[in-house]
Short mmCIF file of C-alpha atoms in Angstrom, two decimals:
data_model
loop_
_atom_site.label_atom_id
_atom_site.label_comp_id
_atom_site.label_asym_id
_atom_site.label_seq_id
_atom_site.Cartn_x
_atom_site.Cartn_y
_atom_site.Cartn_z
CA MET A 1 0.00 0.00 0.00
CA ASN A 2 1.41 3.39 -0.98
CA VAL A 3 1.14 6.07 1.66
CA PRO A 4 0.82 9.62 0.30
CA ALA A 5 3.96 11.66 0.93
CA SER A 6 1.99 14.10 3.10
CA LEU A 7 1.09 11.24 5.46
CA SER A 8 4.41 9.42 5.53
CA PRO A 9 6.51 9.78 8.68
CA VAL A 10 9.24 12.41 8.66
CA PRO A 11 12.68 10.74 8.63
CA ARG A 12 14.65 11.02 11.87
CA ALA A 13 17.54 12.87 10.21
CA ALA A 14 15.09 15.38 8.71
CA ARG A 15 13.53 15.98 12.13
CA PHE A 16 17.00 16.54 13.62
CA PHE A 17 17.98 19.12 10.97
CA LEU A 18 14.59 20.87 11.13
CA ALA A 19 14.80 21.10 14.92
CA SER A 20 18.44 22.21 14.74
CA GLY A 21 17.59 24.94 12.25
CA GLY A 22 14.77 26.20 14.43
CA LEU A 23 16.92 26.14 17.55
CA LEU A 24 19.79 27.88 15.77
CA GLY A 25 17.39 30.60 14.60
CA LEU A 26 16.17 31.07 18.17
CA LEU A 27 19.71 31.23 19.57
CA SER A 28 20.77 33.65 16.84
CA VAL A 29 17.94 36.06 17.61
CA ALA A 30 18.70 35.84 21.34
CA GLY A 31 22.41 36.30 20.67
CA GLY A 32 21.66 39.29 18.48
CA ALA A 33 19.66 40.88 21.30
CA LEU A 34 22.52 40.28 23.73
CA ALA A 35 25.13 41.63 21.31
CA ALA A 36 23.04 44.75 20.79
CA HIS A 37 22.13 45.45 24.41
CA LEU A 38 24.95 44.21 26.64
CA PRO A 39 27.08 46.97 28.10
CA ASP A 40 30.49 47.53 26.52
CA ALA A 41 32.14 46.23 29.69
CA MET A 42 30.80 42.73 28.90
CA PHE A 43 33.10 42.52 25.87
CA ALA A 44 36.80 41.87 26.40
CA THR A 45 37.98 44.17 23.60
CA PRO A 46 36.56 47.13 21.67
CA SER A 47 35.97 44.78 18.72
CA GLY A 48 34.21 42.20 20.91
CA ARG A 49 30.71 43.40 20.09
CA MET A 50 31.51 43.22 16.36
CA LEU A 51 32.79 39.64 16.75
CA ALA A 52 29.67 38.67 18.69
CA ARG A 53 27.49 40.14 15.94
CA GLU A 54 29.49 38.25 13.30
CA ALA A 55 28.86 34.99 15.17
CA VAL A 56 25.15 35.78 15.38
CA GLU A 57 24.95 36.71 11.70
CA MET A 58 26.65 33.49 10.60
CA GLY A 59 24.32 31.48 12.83
CA MET A 60 21.29 33.20 11.37
CA TRP A 61 22.44 32.57 7.79
CA HIS A 62 22.90 28.88 8.49
CA ALA A 63 19.61 28.30 10.34
CA PRO A 64 17.67 28.31 7.03
CA ALA A 65 20.34 26.05 5.52
CA LEU A 66 19.66 23.45 8.21
CA LEU A 67 15.92 23.85 7.61
CA ALA A 68 16.51 23.35 3.88
CA VAL A 69 18.44 20.14 4.51
CA GLY A 70 15.56 18.83 6.62
CA ILE A 71 12.98 19.74 3.99
CA LEU A 72 15.06 18.25 1.17
CA LEU A 73 15.45 15.00 3.12
CA CYS A 74 11.66 14.84 3.40
CA VAL A 75 11.19 15.51 -0.32
CA ARG A 76 14.11 13.60 -1.84
CA GLY A 77 14.60 10.91 0.77
CA ARG A 78 17.78 9.85 2.45
CA ARG A 79 20.72 10.99 0.31
CA VAL A 80 24.32 10.83 1.44
CA PRO A 81 25.35 14.32 0.25
CA LEU A 82 22.38 15.87 2.08
CA LEU A 83 23.10 13.96 5.27
CA LEU A 84 26.75 14.97 5.15
CA ALA A 85 25.84 18.59 4.37
CA GLY A 86 23.48 18.72 7.33
CA ALA A 87 26.08 17.24 9.65
CA ALA A 88 28.72 19.68 8.38
CA PHE A 89 26.32 22.63 8.80
CA ALA A 90 25.42 21.58 12.35
CA LEU A 91 28.99 20.96 13.53
CA GLY A 92 30.48 23.82 11.54
CA VAL A 93 28.08 26.42 12.91
CA VAL A 94 28.69 25.31 16.49
CA LEU A 95 32.46 25.46 16.06
CA PHE A 96 32.62 28.68 14.04
CA CYS A 97 29.95 30.71 15.82
CA GLY A 98 30.90 29.38 19.22
CA ALA A 99 34.58 30.22 18.79
CA VAL A 100 33.97 33.67 17.28
CA GLY A 101 31.39 34.54 19.94
CA TRP A 102 33.71 33.26 22.68
CA THR A 103 36.54 35.42 21.37
CA GLY A 104 34.24 38.45 21.28
CA VAL A 105 33.17 38.05 24.88
CA THR A 106 36.38 36.78 26.50
CA GLY A 107 39.12 37.98 24.15
CA GLN A 108 40.55 34.44 24.14
CA HIS A 109 41.18 32.77 20.79
CA LEU A 110 40.43 29.06 20.61
CA GLY A 111 43.13 28.29 18.07
CA PRO A 112 41.92 26.41 15.00
CA VAL A 113 38.32 25.98 16.20
CA ALA A 114 36.78 28.85 14.19
CA PRO A 115 38.71 28.06 10.97
CA THR A 116 37.74 24.39 11.30
CA GLY A 117 34.09 25.37 11.70
CA GLY A 118 34.31 27.73 8.74
CA SER A 119 35.85 24.99 6.62
CA LEU A 120 33.01 22.64 7.57
CA LEU A 121 30.47 25.30 6.59
CA MET A 122 32.12 25.68 3.18
CA LEU A 123 32.14 21.89 2.77
CA ALA A 124 28.44 21.80 3.63
CA TRP A 125 27.64 24.33 0.89
CA LEU A 126 29.71 22.30 -1.58
CA LEU A 127 27.81 19.15 -0.61
CA MET A 128 24.52 20.99 -1.16
CA ALA A 129 25.75 21.92 -4.65
CA VAL A 130 26.78 18.32 -5.35
CA ASP A 131 23.37 17.07 -4.26
CA GLY A 132 21.71 19.70 -6.43
CA LEU A 133 23.57 18.40 -9.49
CA ARG A 134 22.53 14.79 -8.89
CA ARG A 135 19.54 13.37 -10.72
#
């Protein structure tokens, strides 16, 4: 018996990426409010607020990307490039935004954490492109 797509269960990976995208959007809005309203003394350096805003902006740009991965998994089914892209988006945004935000607030650099996260984000976009070119 064929179940209409609208009634079929949402795959677990799709639910994870949809929930992650929603949570990342929430955290980005909250982080943006903090970056805008915290007193200057809460930032370790004069450029700390700018770094915090950069972390928030990158998080907000990648929240819809995670949502897109979840939606595409529902529409196209389980596809390796999509699964890898979602995982790279999720881990990359935590590493990049977390490290940049941490540096903005504390002034402490976390070494290669932010560049590793940024590299994962670029890989995720490449994997989305690869999946888009597949039949």
